[in-house]
Short mmCIF file of C-alpha atoms in Angstrom, two decimals:
data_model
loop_
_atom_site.label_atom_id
_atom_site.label_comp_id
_atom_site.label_asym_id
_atom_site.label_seq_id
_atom_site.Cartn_x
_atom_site.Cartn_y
_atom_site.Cartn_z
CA UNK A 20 44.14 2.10 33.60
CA UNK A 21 43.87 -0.52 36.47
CA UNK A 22 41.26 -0.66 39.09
CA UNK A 23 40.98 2.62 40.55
CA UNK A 24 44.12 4.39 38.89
CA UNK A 25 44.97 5.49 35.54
CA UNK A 26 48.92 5.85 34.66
CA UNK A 27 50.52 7.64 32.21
CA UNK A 28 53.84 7.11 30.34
CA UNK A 29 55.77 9.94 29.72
CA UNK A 30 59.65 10.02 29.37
CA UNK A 31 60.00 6.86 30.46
CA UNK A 32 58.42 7.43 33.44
CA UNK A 33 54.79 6.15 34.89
CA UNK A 34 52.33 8.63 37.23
CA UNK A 35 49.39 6.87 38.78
CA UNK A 36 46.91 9.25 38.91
CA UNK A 37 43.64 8.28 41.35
CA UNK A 38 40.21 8.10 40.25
CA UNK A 39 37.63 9.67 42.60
CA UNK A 40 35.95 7.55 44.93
CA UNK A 41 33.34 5.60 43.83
CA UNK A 42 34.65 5.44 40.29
CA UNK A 43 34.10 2.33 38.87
CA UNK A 44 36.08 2.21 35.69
CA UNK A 45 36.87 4.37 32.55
CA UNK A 46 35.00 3.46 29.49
CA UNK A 47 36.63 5.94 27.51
CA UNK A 48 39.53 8.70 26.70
CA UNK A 49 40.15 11.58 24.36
CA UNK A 50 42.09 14.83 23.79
CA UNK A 51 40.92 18.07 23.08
CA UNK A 52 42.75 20.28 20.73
CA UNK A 53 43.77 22.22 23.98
CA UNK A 54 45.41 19.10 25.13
CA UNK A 55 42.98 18.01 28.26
CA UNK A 56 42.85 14.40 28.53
CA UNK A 57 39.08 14.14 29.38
CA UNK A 58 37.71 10.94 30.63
CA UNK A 59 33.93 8.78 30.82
CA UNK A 60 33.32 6.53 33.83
CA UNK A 61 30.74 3.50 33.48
CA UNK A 62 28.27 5.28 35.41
CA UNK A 63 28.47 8.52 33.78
CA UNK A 64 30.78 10.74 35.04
CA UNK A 65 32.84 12.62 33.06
CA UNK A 66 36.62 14.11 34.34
CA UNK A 67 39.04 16.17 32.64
CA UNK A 68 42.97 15.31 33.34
CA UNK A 69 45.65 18.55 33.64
CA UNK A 70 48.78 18.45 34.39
CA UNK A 71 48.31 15.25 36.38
CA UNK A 72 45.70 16.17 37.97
CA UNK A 73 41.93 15.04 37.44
CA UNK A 74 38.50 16.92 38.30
CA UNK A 75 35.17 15.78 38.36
CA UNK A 76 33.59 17.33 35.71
CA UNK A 77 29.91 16.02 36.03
CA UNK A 78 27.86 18.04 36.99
CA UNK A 79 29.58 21.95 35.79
CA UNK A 80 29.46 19.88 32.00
CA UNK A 81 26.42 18.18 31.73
CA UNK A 82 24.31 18.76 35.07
CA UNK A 83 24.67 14.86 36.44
CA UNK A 84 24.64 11.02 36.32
CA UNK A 85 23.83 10.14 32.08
CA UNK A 86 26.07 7.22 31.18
CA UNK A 87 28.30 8.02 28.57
CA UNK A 88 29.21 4.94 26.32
CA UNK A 89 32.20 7.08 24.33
CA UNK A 90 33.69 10.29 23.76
CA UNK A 91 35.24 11.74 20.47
CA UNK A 92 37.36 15.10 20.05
CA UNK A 93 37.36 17.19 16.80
CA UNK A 94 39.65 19.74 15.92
CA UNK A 95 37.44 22.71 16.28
CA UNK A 96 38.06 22.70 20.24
CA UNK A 97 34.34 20.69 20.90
CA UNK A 98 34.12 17.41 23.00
CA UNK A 99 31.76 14.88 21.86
CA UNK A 100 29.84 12.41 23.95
CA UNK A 101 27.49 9.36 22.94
CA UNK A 102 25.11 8.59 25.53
CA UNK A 103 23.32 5.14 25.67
CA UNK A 104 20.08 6.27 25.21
CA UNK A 105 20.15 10.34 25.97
CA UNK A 106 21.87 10.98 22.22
CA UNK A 107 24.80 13.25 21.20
CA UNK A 108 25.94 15.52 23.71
CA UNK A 109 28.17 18.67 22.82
CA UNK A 110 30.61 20.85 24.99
CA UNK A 111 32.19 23.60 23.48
CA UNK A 112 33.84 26.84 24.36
CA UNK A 113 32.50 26.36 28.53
CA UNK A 114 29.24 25.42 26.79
CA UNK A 115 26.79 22.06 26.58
CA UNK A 116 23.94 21.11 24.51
CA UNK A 117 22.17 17.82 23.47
CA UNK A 118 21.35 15.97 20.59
CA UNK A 119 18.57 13.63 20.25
CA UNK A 120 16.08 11.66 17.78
CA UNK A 121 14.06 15.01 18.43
CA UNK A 122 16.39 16.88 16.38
CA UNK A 123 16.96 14.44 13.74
CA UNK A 124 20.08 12.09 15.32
CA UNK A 125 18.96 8.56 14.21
CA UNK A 126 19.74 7.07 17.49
CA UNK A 127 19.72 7.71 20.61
CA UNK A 128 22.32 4.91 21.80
CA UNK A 129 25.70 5.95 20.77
CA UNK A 130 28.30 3.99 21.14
CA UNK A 131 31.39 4.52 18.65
CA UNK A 132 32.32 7.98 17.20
CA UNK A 133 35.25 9.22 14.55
CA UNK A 134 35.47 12.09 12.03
CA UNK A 135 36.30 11.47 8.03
CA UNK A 136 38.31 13.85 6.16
CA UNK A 137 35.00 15.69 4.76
CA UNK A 138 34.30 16.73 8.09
CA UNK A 139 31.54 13.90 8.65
CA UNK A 140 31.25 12.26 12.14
CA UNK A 141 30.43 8.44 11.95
CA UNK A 142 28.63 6.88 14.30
CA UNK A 143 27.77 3.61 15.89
CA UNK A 144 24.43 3.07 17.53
CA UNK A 145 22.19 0.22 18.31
CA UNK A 146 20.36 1.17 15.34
CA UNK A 147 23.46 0.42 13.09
CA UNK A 148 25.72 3.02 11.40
CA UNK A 149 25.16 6.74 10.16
CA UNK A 150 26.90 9.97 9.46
CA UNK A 151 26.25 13.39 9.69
CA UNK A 152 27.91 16.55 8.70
CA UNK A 153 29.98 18.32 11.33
CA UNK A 154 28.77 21.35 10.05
CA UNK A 155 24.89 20.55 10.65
CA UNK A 156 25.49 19.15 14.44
CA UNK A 157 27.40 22.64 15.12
CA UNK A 158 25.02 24.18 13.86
CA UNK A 159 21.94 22.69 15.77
CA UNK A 160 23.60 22.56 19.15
CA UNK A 161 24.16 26.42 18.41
CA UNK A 162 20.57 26.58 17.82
CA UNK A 163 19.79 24.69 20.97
CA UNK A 164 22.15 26.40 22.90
CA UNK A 165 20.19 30.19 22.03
CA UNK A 166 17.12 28.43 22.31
CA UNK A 167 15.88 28.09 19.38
CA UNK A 168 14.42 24.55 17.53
CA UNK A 169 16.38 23.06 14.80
CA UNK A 170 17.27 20.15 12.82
CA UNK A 171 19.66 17.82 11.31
CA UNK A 172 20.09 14.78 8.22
CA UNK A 173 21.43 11.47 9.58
CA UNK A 174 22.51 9.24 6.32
CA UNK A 175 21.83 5.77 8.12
CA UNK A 176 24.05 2.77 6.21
CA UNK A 177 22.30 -0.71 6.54
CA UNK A 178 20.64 -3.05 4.67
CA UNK A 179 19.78 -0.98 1.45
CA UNK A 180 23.55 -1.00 1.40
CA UNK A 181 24.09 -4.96 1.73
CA UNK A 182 24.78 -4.41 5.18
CA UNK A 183 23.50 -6.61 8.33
CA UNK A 184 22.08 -5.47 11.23
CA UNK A 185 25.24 -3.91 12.66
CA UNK A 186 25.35 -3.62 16.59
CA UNK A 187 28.77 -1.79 17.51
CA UNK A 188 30.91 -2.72 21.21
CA UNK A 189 31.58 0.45 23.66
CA UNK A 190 33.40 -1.38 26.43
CA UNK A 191 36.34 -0.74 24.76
CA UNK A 192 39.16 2.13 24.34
CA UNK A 193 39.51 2.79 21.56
CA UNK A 194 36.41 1.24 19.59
CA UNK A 195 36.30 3.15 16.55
CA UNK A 196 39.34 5.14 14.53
CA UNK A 197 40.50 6.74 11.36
CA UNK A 198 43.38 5.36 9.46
CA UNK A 199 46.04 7.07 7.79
CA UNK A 200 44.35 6.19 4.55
CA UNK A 201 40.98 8.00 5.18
CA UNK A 202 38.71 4.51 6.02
CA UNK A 203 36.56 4.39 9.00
CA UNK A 204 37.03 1.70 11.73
CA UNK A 205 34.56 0.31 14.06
CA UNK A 206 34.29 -2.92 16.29
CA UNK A 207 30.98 -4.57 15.79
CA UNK A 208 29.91 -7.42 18.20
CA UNK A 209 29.70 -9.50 15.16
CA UNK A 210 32.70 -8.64 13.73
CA UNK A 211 34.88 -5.59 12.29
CA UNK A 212 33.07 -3.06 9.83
CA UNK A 213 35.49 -0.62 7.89
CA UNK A 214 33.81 2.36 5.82
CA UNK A 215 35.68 2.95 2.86
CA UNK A 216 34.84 6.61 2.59
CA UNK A 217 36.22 7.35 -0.26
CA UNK A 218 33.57 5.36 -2.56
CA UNK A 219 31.12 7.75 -0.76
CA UNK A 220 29.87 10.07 -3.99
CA UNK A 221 26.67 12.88 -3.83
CA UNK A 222 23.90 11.86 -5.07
CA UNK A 223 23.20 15.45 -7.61
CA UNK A 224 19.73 14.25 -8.67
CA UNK A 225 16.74 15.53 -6.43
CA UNK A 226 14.31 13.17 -5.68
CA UNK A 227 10.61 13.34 -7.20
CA UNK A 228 8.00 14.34 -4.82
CA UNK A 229 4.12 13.12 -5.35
CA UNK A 230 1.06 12.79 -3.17
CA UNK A 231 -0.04 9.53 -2.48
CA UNK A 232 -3.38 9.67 -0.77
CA UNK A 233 -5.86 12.20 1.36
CA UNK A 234 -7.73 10.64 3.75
CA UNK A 235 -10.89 12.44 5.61
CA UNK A 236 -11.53 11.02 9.27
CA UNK A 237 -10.49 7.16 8.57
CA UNK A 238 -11.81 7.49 4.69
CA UNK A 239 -9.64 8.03 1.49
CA UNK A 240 -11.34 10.83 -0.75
CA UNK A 241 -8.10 11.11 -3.05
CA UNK A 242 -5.30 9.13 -4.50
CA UNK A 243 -2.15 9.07 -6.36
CA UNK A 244 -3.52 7.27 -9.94
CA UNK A 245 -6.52 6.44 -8.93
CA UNK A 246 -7.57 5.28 -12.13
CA UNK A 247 -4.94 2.28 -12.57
CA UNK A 248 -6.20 -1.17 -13.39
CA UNK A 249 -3.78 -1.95 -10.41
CA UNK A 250 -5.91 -0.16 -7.83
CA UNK A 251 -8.20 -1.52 -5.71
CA UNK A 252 -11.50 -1.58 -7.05
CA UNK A 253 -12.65 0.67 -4.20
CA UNK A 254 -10.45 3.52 -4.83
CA UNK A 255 -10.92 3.61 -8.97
CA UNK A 256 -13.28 6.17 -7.99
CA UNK A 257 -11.73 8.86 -5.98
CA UNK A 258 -10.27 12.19 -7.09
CA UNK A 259 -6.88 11.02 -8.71
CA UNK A 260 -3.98 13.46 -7.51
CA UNK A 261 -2.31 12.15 -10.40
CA UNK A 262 -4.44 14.35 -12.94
CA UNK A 263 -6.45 16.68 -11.47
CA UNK A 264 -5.49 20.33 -11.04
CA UNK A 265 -9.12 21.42 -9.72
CA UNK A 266 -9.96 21.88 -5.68
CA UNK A 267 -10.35 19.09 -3.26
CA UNK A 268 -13.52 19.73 -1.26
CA UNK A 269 -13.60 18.87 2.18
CA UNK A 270 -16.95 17.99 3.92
CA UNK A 271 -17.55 20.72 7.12
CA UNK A 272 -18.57 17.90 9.87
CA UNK A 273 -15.11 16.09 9.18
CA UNK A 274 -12.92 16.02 12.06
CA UNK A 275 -9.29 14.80 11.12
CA UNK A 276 -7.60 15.51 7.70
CA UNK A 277 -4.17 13.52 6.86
CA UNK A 278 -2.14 13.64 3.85
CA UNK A 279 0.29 10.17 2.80
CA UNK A 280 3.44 11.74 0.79
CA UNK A 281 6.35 10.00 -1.00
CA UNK A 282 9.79 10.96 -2.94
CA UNK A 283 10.49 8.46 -5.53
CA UNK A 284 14.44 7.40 -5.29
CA UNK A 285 15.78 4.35 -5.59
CA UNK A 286 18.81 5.20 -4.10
CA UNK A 287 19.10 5.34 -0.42
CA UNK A 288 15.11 5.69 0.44
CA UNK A 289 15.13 5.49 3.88
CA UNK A 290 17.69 8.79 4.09
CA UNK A 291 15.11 10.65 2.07
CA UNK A 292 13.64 13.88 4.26
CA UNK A 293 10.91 15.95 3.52
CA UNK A 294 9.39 19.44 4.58
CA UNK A 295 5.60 20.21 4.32
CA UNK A 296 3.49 23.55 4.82
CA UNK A 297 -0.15 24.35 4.82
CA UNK A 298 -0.40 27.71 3.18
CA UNK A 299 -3.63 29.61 4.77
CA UNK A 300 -2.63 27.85 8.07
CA UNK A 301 1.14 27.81 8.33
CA UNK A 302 4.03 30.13 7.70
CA UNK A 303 7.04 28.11 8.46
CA UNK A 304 7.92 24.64 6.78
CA UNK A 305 7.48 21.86 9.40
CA UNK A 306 10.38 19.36 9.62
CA UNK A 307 9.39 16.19 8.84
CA UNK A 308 12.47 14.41 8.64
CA UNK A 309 11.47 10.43 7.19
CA UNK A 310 8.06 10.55 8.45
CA UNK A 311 5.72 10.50 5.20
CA UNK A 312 2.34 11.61 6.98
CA UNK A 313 1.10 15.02 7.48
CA UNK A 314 -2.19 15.14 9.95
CA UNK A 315 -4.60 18.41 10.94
CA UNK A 316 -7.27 18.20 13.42
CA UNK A 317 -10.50 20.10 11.87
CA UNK A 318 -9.28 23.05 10.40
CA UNK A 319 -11.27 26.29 9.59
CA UNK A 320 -13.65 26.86 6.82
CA UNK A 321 -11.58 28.57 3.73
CA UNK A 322 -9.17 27.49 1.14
CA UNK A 323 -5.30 25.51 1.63
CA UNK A 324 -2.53 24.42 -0.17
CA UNK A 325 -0.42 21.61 0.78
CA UNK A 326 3.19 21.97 -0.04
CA UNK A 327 5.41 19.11 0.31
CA UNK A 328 9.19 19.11 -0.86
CA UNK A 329 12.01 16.54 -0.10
CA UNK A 330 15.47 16.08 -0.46
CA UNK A 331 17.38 13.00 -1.25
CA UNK A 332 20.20 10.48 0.71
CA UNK A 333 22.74 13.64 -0.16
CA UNK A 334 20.63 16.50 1.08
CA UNK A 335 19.69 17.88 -2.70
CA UNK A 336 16.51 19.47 -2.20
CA UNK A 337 13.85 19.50 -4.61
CA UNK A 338 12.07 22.55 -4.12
CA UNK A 339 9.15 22.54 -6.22
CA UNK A 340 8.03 19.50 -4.90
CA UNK A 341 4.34 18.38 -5.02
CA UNK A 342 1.27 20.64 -3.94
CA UNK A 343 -2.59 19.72 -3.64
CA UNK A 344 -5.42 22.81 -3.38
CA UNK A 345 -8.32 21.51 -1.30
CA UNK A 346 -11.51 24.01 0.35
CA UNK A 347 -13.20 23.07 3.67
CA UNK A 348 -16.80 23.65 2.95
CA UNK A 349 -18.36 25.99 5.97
CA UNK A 350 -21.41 24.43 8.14
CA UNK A 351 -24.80 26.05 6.85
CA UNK A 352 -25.10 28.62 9.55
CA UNK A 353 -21.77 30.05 8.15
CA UNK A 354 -22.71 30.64 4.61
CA UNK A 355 -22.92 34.17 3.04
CA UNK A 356 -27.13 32.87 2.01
CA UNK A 357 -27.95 31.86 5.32
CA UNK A 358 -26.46 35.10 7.36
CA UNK A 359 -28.19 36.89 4.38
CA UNK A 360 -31.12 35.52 5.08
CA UNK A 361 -30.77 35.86 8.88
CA UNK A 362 -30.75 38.99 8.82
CA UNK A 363 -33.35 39.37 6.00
CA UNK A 364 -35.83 37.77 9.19
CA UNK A 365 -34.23 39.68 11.65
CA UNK A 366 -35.05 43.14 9.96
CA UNK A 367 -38.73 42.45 9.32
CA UNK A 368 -39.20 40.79 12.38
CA UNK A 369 -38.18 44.75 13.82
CA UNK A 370 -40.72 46.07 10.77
#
């Protein structure tokens, strides 16, 4: 491609095709498994080539102007596209939908894609590199696409691995590939990173799951071992979560409630994901992802359950996971004695 044309070699022959005016230059190419050469301009648009011939494809594919920093084709007939700064876009059988942090991508900047032999996508981001299965990301943009909420596992590959901080190029074609030999390519700014995918095992062992700490408005009132020599003085004297299998009371006049969670695993940590519940308030598991926190506003007088499971780097879930029983105690004017004697006053007030 040179300035506003793009040639193609074919039987010994060139054909200059034209870009559309105001086109300033491709950023990147790929072929579907239908054989349409589809194209990503510099400021975002996106054209599909035919037979020689090239159409704007903008705004019928993804509704307008999003630049698109590269663009990645898998066998299954979908077109991927890695926005710098919107996520992982998806166009499949006439159909779009976006990926983002919201749905458990781990960045929003993609920049380099390519596909392993275990149907994984690798990808390149300002946040460094991560996979996810091909599998999952079909099966959340189907999700998004009926409009339902769903979410994904990005395994993220950085420093827990050895690795630097890894920021990848997009300004060229290609930037990323697959050799014949199964190992992932990808142009960093600081160098060339190669993923030897074949040293990538799953992890079989699910990851412990504990409680660390309960905290009421600001204040911890439980703790993970709160009798250890190691523990702050202050703490030695809270409800340890480590021990007890009683009820957690919860003061009525509280007004925020927030529960600190962990998985122990040493390998891979940051790729750990959890799912909590509150049973008495909740019915379906809230995805967490990495986040480690769980917070209610004031929650009705009554009794909960807190039900926290996680799976490790691998996605092996552990699904007995840790659980804490806590009550919050009703005000006065709620209790069975007072109403009681409410209306114990009420009737001989009547007498």
């Amino acid at each position: 491609m040179f300035a506003n044309h793009l040639q193609r070699f074919r039987n010994g022959e060139f054909l200059t095709i034209d870009l559309p005016t105001g086109t300033r230059y491709l950023r990147s190419l790929a072929e579907d498994s239908f054989g349409t050469m589809w194209g990503a301009s510099s400021e975002g648009r996106l054209f599909s080539i035919r037979d020689g011939v090239i159409t704007d494809e903008t705004e019928r594919v993804q509704g307008g102007l999003t630049s698109i920093h590269c663009l990645y084709a898998t066998t299954d007939g979908a077109l991927w596209l890695g926005y710098a700064g919107a996520g992982l876009g998806r166009y499949k059988a006439g159909k779009y939908t976006r990926i983002t942090i919201k749905q458990g991508l781990h960045d929003n900047f993609i920049s380099q894609i390519a596909a392993d032999k275990m149907d994984r996508l690798w990808l390149a981001g300002n946040g460094g590199i991560f996979q996810v299965s091909l599998r999952e990301l079909n099966r959340v943009a189907d999700d998004l696409a009926n409009g339902h909420k769903s979410r994904l596992r990005s395994v993220v590959y950085g420093l827990a691995e050895g690795l630097p901080s890894l920021q990848p190029t997009y300004d060229t074609i290609p930037s990323a590939m697959r050799s014949q030999d199964g190992r992932i390519w990808m142009s960093m700014r600081t160098g060339l990173a190669v993923v030897h995918t074949e040293n990538i095992h799953d992890n079989p062992e699910p990851p412990p799951v504990l409680v660390e700490r309960v905290t009421v408005d600001g204040e911890p009132v439980a703790v993970y071992d709160s009798k250890s020599p190691l523990r702050d003085p202050e703490l030695r004297g809270l409800t340890d979560l480590h021990q007890t299998h009683g009820t957690l009371q919860i003061p009525a006049h509280y007004r925020r409630l927030e529960i600190d969670f962990t998985a122990l695993s040493f390998l891979a940590p940051e790729n750990v994901n959890f799912r909590y519940r509150l049973e008495g308030l909740e019915d379906q598991w809230t995805e967490a992802g990495t986040d480690r926190k769980a917070s209610y506003n004031h929650l009705s007088s009554g009794h909960y359950v807190f039900h926290v499971i996680a799976c490790n780097n691998s996605g092996v879930w552990n699904d007995i996971g840790a659980k804490i029983n806590f009550a919050v105690q009703p005000f006065f004017w709620q209790r069975w004695s007072f109403q009681l004697l409410l209306l114990a006053g009420f009737t001989l007030t009547v007498i």
